[in-house]
CSV table of C-alpha atoms in Angstrom, one decimal:
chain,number,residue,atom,x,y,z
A,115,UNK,CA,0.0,0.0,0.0
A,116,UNK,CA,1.3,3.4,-0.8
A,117,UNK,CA,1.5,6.3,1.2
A,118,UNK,CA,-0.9,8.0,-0.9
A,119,UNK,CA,-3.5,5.2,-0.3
A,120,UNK,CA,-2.6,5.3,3.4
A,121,UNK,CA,-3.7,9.1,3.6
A,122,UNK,CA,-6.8,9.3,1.4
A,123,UNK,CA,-8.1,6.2,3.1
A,124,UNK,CA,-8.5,7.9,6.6
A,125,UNK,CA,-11.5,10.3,7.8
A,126,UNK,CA,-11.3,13.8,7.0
A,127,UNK,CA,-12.7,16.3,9.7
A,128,UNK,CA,-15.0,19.0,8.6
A,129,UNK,CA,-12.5,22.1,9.4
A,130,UNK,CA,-8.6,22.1,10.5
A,131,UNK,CA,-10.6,23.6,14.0
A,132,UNK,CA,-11.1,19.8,14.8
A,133,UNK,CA,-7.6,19.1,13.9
A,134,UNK,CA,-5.5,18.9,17.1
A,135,UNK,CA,-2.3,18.0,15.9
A,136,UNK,CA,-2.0,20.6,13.1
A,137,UNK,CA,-3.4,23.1,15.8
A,138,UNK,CA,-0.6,22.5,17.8
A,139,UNK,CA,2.3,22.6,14.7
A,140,UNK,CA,0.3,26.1,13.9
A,141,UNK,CA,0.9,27.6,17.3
A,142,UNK,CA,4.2,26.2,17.5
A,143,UNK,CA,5.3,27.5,14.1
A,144,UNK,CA,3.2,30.6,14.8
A,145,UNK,CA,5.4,31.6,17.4
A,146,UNK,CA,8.7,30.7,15.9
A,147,UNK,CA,7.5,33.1,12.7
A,148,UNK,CA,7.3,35.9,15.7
A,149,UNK,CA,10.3,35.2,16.4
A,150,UNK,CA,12.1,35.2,13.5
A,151,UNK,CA,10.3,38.5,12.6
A,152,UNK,CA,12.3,39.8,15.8
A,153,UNK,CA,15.1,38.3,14.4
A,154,UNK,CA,15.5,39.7,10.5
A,155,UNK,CA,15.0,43.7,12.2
A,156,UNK,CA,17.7,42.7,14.9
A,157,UNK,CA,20.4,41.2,13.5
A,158,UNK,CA,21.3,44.0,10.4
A,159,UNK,CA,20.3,46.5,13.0
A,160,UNK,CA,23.2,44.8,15.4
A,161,UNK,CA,25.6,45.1,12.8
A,162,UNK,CA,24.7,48.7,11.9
A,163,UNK,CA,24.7,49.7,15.9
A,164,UNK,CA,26.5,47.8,17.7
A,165,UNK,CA,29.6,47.2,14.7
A,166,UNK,CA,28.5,50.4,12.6
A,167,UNK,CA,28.8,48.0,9.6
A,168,UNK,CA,29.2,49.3,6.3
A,169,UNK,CA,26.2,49.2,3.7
A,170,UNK,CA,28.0,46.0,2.0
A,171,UNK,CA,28.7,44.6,5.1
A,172,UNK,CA,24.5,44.7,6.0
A,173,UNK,CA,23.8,43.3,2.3
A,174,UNK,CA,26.4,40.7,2.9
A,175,UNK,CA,24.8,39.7,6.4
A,176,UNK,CA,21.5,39.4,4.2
A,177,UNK,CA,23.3,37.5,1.4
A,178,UNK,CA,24.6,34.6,4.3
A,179,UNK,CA,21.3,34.4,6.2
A,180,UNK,CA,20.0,33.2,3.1
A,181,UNK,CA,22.9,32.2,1.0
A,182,UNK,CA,22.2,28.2,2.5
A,183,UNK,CA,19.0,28.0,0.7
A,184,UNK,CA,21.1,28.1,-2.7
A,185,UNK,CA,23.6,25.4,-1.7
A,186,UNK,CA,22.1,23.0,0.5
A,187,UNK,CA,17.8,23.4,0.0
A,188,UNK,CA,18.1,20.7,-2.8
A,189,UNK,CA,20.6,18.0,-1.0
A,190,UNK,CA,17.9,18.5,1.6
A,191,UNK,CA,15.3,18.3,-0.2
A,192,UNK,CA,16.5,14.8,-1.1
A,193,UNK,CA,16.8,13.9,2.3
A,194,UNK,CA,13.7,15.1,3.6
A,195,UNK,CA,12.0,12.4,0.8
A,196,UNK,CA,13.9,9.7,2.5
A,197,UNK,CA,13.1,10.5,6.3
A,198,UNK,CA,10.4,11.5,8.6
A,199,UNK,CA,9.8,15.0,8.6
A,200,UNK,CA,9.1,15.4,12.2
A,201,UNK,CA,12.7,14.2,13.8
A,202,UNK,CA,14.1,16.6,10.9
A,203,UNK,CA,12.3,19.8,12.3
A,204,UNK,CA,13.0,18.8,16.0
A,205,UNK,CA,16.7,18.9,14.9
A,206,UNK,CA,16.5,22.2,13.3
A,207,UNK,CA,14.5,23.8,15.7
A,208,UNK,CA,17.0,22.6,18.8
A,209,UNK,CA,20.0,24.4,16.5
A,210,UNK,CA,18.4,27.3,15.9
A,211,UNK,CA,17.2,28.0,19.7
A,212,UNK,CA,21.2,27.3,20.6
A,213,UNK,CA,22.8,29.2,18.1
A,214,UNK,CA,20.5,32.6,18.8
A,215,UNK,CA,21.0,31.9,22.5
A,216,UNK,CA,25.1,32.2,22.0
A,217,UNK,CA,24.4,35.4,20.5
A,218,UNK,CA,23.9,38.0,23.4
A,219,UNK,CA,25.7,35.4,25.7
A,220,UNK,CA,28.7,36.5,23.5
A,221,UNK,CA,27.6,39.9,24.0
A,222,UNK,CA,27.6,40.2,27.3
A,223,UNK,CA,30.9,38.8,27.4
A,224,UNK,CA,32.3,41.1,25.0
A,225,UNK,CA,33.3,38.9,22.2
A,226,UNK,CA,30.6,39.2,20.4
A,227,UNK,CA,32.3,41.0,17.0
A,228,UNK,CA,31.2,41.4,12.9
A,229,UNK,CA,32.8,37.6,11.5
A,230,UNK,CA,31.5,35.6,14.6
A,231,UNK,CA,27.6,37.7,14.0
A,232,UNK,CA,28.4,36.2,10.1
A,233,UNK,CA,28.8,32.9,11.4
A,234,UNK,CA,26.3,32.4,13.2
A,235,UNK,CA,23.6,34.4,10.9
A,236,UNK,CA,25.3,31.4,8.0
A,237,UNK,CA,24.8,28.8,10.6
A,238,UNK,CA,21.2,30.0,11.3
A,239,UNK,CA,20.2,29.9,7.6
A,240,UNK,CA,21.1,26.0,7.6
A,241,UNK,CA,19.1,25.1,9.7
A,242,UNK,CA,16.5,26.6,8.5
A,243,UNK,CA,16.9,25.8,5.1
A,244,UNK,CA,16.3,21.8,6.9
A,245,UNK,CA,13.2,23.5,8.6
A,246,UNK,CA,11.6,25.0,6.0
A,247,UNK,CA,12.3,22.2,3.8
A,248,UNK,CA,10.3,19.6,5.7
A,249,UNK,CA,7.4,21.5,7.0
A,250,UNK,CA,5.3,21.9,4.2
A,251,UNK,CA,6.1,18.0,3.0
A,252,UNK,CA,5.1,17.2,6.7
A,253,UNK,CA,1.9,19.3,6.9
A,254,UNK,CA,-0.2,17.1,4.5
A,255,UNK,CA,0.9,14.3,6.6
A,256,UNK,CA,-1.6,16.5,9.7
A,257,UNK,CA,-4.0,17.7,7.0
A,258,UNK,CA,-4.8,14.1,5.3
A,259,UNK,CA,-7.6,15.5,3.1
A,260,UNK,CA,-5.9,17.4,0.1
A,261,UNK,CA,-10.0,19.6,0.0
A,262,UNK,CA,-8.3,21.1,3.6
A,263,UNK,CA,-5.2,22.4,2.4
A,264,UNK,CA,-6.4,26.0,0.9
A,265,UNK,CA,-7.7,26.2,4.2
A,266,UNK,CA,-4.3,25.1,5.9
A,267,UNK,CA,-2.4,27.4,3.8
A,268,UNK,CA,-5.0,30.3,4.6
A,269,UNK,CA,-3.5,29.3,8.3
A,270,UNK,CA,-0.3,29.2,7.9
A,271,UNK,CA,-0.5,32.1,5.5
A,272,UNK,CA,-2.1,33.8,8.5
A,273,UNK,CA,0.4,33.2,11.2
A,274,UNK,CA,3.1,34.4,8.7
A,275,UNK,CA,0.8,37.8,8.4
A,276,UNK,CA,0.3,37.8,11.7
A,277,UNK,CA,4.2,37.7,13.0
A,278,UNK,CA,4.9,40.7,10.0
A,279,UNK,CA,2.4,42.7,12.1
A,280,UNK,CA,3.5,42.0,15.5
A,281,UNK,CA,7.3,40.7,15.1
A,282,UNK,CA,8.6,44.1,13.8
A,283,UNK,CA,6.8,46.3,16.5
A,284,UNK,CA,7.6,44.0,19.2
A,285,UNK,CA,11.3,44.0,17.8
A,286,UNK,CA,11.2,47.7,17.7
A,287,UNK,CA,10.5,47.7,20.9
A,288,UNK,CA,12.9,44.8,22.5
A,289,UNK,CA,15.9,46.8,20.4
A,290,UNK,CA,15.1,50.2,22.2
A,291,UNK,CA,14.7,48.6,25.7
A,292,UNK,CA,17.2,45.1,25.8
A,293,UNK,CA,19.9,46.9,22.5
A,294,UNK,CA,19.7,44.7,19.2
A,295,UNK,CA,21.5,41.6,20.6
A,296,UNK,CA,19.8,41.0,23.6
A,297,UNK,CA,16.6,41.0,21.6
A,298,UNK,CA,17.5,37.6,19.6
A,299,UNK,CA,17.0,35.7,22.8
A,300,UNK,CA,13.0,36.0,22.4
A,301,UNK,CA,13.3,34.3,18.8
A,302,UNK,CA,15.5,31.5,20.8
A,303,UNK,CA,12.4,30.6,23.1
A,304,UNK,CA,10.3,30.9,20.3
A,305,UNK,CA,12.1,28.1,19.1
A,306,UNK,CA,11.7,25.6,22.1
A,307,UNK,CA,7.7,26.6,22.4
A,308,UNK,CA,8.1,24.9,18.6
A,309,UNK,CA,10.2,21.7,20.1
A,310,UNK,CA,7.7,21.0,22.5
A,311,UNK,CA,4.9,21.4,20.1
A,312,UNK,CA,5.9,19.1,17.7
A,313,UNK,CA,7.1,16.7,20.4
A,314,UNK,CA,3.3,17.1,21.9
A,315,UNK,CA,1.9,16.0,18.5
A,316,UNK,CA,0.9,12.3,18.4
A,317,UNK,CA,-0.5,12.1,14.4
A,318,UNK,CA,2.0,9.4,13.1
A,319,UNK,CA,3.9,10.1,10.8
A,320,UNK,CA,4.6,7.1,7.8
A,321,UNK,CA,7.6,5.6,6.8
A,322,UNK,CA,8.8,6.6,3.4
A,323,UNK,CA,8.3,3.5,1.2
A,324,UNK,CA,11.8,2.0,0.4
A,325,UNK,CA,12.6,2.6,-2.9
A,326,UNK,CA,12.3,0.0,-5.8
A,327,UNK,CA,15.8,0.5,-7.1
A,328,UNK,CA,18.8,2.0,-5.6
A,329,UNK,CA,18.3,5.8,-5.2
A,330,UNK,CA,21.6,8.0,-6.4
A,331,UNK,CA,21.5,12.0,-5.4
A,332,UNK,CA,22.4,13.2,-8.5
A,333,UNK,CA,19.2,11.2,-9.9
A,334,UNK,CA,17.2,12.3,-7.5
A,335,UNK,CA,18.0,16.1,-7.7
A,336,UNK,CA,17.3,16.0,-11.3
A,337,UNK,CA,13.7,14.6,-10.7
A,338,UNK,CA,13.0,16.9,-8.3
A,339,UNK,CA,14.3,19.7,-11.0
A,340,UNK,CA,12.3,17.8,-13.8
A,341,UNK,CA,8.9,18.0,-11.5
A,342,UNK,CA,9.2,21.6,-11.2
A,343,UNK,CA,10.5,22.7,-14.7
A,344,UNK,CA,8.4,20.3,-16.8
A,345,UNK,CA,5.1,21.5,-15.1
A,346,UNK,CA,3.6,24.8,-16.6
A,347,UNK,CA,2.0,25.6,-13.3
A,348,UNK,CA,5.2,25.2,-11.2
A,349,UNK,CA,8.0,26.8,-13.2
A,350,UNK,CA,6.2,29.2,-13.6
A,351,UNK,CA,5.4,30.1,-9.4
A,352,UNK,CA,9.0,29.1,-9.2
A,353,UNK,CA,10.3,31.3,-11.8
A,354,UNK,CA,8.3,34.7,-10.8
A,355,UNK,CA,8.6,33.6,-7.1
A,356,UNK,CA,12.5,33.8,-7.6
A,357,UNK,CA,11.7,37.5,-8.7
A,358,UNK,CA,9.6,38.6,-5.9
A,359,UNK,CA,11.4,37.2,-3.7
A,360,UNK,CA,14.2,39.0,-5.4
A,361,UNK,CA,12.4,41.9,-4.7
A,362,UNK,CA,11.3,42.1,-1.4
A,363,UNK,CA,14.3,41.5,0.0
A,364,UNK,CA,16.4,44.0,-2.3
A,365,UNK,CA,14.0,47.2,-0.9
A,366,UNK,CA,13.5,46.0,2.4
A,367,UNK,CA,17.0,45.9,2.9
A,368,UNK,CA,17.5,49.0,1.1
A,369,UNK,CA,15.0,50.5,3.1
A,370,UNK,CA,16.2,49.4,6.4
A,371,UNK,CA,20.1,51.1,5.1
A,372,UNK,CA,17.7,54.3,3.8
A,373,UNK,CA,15.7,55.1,6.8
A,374,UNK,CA,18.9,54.3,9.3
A,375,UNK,CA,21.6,56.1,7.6
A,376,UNK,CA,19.6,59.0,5.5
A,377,UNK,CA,16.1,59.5,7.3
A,378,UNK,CA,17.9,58.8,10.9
A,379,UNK,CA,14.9,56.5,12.0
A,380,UNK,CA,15.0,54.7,15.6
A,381,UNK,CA,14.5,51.0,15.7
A,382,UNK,CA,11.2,51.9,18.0
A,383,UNK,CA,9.6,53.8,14.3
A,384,UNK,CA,11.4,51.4,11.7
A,385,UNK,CA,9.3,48.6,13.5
A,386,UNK,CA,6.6,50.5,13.4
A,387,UNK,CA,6.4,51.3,10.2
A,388,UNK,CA,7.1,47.3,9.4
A,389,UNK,CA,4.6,46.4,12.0
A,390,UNK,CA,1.8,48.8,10.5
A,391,UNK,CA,2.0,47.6,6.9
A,392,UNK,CA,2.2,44.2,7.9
A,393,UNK,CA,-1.5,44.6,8.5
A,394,UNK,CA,-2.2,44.3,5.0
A,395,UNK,CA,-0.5,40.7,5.0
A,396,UNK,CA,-3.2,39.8,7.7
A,397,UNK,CA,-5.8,41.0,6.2
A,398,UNK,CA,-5.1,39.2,2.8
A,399,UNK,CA,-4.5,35.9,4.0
A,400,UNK,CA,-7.8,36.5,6.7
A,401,UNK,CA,-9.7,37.0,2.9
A,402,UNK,CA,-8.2,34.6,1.1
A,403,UNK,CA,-10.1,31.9,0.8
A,404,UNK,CA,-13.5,33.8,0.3
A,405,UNK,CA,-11.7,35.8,-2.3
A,406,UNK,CA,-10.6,32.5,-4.0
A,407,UNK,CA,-14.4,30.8,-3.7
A,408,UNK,CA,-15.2,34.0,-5.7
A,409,UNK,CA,-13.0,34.6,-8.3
A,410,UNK,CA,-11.4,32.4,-10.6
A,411,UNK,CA,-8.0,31.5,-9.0
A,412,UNK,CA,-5.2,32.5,-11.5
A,413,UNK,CA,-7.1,36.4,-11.9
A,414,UNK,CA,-7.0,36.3,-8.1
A,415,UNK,CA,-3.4,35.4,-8.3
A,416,UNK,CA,-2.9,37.9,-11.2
A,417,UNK,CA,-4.3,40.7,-9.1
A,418,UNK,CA,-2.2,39.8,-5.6
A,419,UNK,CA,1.1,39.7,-7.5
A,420,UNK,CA,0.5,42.8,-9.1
A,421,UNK,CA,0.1,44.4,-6.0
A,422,UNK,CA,3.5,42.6,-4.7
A,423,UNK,CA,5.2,44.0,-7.5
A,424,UNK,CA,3.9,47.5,-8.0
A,425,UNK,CA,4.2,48.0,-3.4
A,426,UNK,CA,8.2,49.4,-4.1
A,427,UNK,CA,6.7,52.3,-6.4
A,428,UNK,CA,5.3,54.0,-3.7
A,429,UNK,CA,8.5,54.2,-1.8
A,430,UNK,CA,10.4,56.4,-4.3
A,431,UNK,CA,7.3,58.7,-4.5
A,432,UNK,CA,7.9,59.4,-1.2
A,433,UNK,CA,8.0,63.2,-0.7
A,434,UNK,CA,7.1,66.2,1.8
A,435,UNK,CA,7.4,66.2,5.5
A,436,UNK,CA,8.6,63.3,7.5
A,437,UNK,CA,4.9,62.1,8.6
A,438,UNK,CA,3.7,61.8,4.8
A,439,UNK,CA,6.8,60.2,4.0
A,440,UNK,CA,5.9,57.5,6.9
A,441,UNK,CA,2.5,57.6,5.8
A,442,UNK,CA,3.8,56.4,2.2
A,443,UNK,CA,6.6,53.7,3.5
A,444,UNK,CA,3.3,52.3,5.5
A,445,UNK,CA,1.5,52.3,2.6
A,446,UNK,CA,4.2,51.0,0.2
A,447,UNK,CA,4.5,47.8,2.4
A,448,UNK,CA,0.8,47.5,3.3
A,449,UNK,CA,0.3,47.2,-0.4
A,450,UNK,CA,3.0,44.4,-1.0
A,451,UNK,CA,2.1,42.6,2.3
A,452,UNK,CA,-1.8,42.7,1.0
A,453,UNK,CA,-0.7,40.9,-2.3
A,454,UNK,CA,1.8,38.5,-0.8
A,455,UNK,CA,-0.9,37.6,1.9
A,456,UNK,CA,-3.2,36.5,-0.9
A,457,UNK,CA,-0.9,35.0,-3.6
A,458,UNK,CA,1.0,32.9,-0.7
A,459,UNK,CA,-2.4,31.4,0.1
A,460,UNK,CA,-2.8,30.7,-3.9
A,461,UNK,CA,1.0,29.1,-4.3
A,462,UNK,CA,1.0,26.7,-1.8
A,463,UNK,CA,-1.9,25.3,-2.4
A,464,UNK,CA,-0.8,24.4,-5.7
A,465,UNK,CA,2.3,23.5,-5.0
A,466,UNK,CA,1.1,21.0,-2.8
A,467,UNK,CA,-1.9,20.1,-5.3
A,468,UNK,CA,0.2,19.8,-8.3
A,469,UNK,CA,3.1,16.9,-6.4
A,470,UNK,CA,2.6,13.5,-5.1
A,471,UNK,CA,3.8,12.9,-1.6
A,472,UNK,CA,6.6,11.2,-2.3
A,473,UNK,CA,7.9,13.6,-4.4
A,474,UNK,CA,7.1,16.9,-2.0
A,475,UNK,CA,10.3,17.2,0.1
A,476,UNK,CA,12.4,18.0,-3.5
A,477,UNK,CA,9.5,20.2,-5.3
A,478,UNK,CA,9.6,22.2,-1.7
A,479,UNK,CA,13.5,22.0,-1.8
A,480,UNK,CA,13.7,23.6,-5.8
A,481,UNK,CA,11.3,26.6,-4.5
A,482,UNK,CA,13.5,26.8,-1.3
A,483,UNK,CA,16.5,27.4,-3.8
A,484,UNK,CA,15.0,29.4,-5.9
A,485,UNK,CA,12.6,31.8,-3.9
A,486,UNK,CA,15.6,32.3,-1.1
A,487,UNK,CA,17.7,32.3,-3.9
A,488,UNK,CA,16.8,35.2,-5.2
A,489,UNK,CA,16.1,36.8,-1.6
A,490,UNK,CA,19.8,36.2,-0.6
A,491,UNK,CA,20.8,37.4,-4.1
A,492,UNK,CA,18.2,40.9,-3.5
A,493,UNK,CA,19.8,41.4,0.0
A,494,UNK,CA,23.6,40.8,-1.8
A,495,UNK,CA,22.4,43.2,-4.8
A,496,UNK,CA,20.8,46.0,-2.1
A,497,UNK,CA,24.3,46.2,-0.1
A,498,UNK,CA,26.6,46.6,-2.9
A,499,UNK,CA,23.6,48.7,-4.7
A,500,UNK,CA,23.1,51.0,-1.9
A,501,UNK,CA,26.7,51.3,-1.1
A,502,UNK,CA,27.2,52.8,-4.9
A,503,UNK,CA,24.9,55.1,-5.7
A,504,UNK,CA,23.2,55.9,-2.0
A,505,UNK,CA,19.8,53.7,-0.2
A,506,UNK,CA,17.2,55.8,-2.3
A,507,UNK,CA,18.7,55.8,-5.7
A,508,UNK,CA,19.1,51.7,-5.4
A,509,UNK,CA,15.8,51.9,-4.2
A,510,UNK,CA,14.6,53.4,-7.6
A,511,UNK,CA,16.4,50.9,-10.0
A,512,UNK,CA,14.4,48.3,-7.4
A,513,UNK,CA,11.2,49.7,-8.1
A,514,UNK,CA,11.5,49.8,-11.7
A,515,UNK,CA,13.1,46.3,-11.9
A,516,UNK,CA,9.9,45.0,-10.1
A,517,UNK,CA,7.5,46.6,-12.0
A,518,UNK,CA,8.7,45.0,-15.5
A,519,UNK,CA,8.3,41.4,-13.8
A,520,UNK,CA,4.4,42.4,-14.4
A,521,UNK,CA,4.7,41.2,-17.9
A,522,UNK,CA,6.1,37.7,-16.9
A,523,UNK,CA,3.2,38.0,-14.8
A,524,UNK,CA,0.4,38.7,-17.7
A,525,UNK,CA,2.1,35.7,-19.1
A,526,UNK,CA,2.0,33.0,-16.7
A,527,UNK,CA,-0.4,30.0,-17.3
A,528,UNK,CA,-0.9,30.6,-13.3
A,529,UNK,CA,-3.1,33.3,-14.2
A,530,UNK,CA,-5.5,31.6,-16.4
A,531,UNK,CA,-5.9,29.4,-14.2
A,532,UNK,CA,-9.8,28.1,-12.8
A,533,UNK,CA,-9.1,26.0,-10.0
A,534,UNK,CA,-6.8,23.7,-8.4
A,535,UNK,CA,-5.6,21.0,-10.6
A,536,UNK,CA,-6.5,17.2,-9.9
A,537,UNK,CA,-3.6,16.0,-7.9
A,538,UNK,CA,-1.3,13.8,-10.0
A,539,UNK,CA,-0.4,10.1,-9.6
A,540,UNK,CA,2.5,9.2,-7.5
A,541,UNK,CA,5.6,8.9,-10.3
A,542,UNK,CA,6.8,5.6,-11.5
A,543,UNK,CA,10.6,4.5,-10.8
A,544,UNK,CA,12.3,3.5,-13.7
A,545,UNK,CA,14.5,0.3,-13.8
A,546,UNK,CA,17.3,3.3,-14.4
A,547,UNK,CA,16.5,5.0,-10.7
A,548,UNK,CA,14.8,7.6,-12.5
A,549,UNK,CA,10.9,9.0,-12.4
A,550,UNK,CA,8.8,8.6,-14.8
A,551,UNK,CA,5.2,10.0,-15.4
């Protein structure tokens, strides 16, 4: 019996509400996304304070938080097929709550400097590169009933709003009172509220079938590759994701370098300002699903995007005196949060609708690669950018580099899109170790 067969042949509840188990991964990764929201404001804000790091330095920092997502996400992808998801994430989770522990430990004892921050912000980005690769293989493994998984991204897609809106405010706020460093240790208990709710979770989880033939890495990555590149749907919200994410991460970190060095903003308003506009990701994954029931799917995904795309526009508008600017920044933000809130809903739902179980952990590990690809690459690009021609003119090229993406977007069979596809058949191995089908 395959896993498949294993999963559609137990009873569905009526709503996720009655799901115990996933309730408890969403309040445990609920809180870790807090945390981690605490953690993106305060570690470049560490550097810039505590270190007075260059612009390229802050872009580089950005670069290594995400840099293992390029190297590792499809190794580990691999992996993840081959294991149970849970043990992986318990793992993770227990390295990531140590290493931001050792960060104001070091800091207190005053050997906390720029290369050992770089370490650890590297180290970091492993393991969550394992994390991220695993959780959204293991979900369906809580969800069972592929009808609830709009409705479990519209959750997840929820907490993620939800830590924009609070994580930045709150970090804002730690920063001012505990300094930058000292803040990370709320992100590190974040962490262990996560180990002990997936530890409290009793769903169990199957064993991946042993493979027919002997499996090879190198033949695995390509399949996982091949899944992604050879289905209309999914190269194409790998291939625009790889520019948003691009994106968002070039003008936030441009914007964080901008409002620190030019606008002289304190951590207290910067989070603020994140915090407020962070609202609109709430809202848009709250509406999600009602949106979706609607409208057809790929104009709702057409329209989010947009928004995404067009949000950095409004930054370099930005004019007058310094509460219209805010205003504008808030507003800028709102608008991309709004869209992303929506369209994350939309992409993960057909992610997970378009790839058979067994081949989840690699299609999640090619998006990993490519959407924090292109973030680590935007944060890489917004240093060296900024540092050139000044945080507002690299702000402008962003803006009009994210705009022209809208045509790709136009494009994209994503967009004409009705529904959910019917899930596809679980691939057939090839004598050769390869998939088929």
């Amino acid at each position: 019996m395959t896993v498949t067969q294993t999963r559609t042949e137990e009873p569905s509840t009526d709503s996720l509400w009655r799901n115990g188990d996933f309730l408890r991964f969403w309040l445990g990764e609920t809180l870790s996304l807090l945390g981690t929201q605490i953690t993106n404001l305060a570690l470049p804000l560490t550097a810039i304070i505590a270190f007075n790091a260059t612009d390229e330095q802050v872009g580089i920092l950005r670069f290594l938080q995400l840099l293992p997502y390029l190297g590792l996400a499809l190794v580990f992808g691999v992996w993840v097929d081959r294991a149970r998801r849970r043990r992986i994430m318990l793992g993770a989770n227990l390295v990531r709550m140590i290493l931001l522990a050792l960060v104001p430990v070091l800091y207190w004892t005053g050997v906390l400097d720029m290369g050992s921050l770089l370490v650890i912000a590297c180290a970091v980005g492993v393991a969550s590169v394992l994390f991220d690769v695993s959780w959204m293989s293991y979900v369906p493994t809580l969800v069972r009933d592929p009808k609830h998984y709009v409705e479990a991204g519209a959750k997840m897609g929820m907490s993620s709003s939800a830590a924009d809106v609070a994580g930045p405010g709150l970090a804002g706020v730690l920063i001012g009172a505990l300094t930058a460093p000292v803040a990370l240790i709320v992100d590190a208990f974040s962490y262990l509220v996560s180990l002990v709710s997936l530890l409290l979770i009793r769903s169990p989880e199957p064993r991946p079938q042993p493979p027919a033939v002997r499996r090879h890495l190198p033949t695995e990555l390509r399949d996982g590759l091949r899944w992604v590149l050879k289905n209309p749907v999914l190269r194409s919200l790998a291939l625009i994701g790889f520019c948003c994410n691009f994106s968002m991460v070039a003008v936030w970190t441009m914007f964080l370098l901008y409002g620190t060095r030019d606008l002289h903003l304190d951590a207290t308003t910067l989070g603020g300002i994140f915090a407020t506009a962070s609202v609109g990701g709430l809202i848009g994954a709250a509406i999600s699903r009602k949106v979706i029931r609607r409208f057809r799917l790929g104009l709702v995904y057409l329209v989010a995007q947009s928004a995404l795309l067009i949000g950095p526009t409004l930054i370099v508008l930005a004019t007058g005196p310094r509460p219209v600017m805010v205003a504008m920044f808030v507003l800028s933000f709102f608008t991309t949060y709004l869209g992303l809130g929506v369209a994350g809903v939309i992409i993960v739902s057909l992610r997970q609708a378009s790839t058979p179980q067994s081949m989840m952990g690699r299609m999640t590990a090619v998006f990993r690669t490519l959407l924090f690809g292109g973030g680590a690459l935007g944060g890489l690009l917004a240093g060296l950018l900024s540092g050139r021609i000044g945080a507002r003119g690299a702000l402008t090229v962003a803006a009009i580099g994210s705009a022209t993406v809208l045509i790709a977007l136009v494009l994209s069979p994503v967009s004409r899109l009705r529904g959910l596809p019917t899930p596809p058949e679980e691939p057939v191995t090839t004598p050769d170790g390869q998939a088929a089908g």
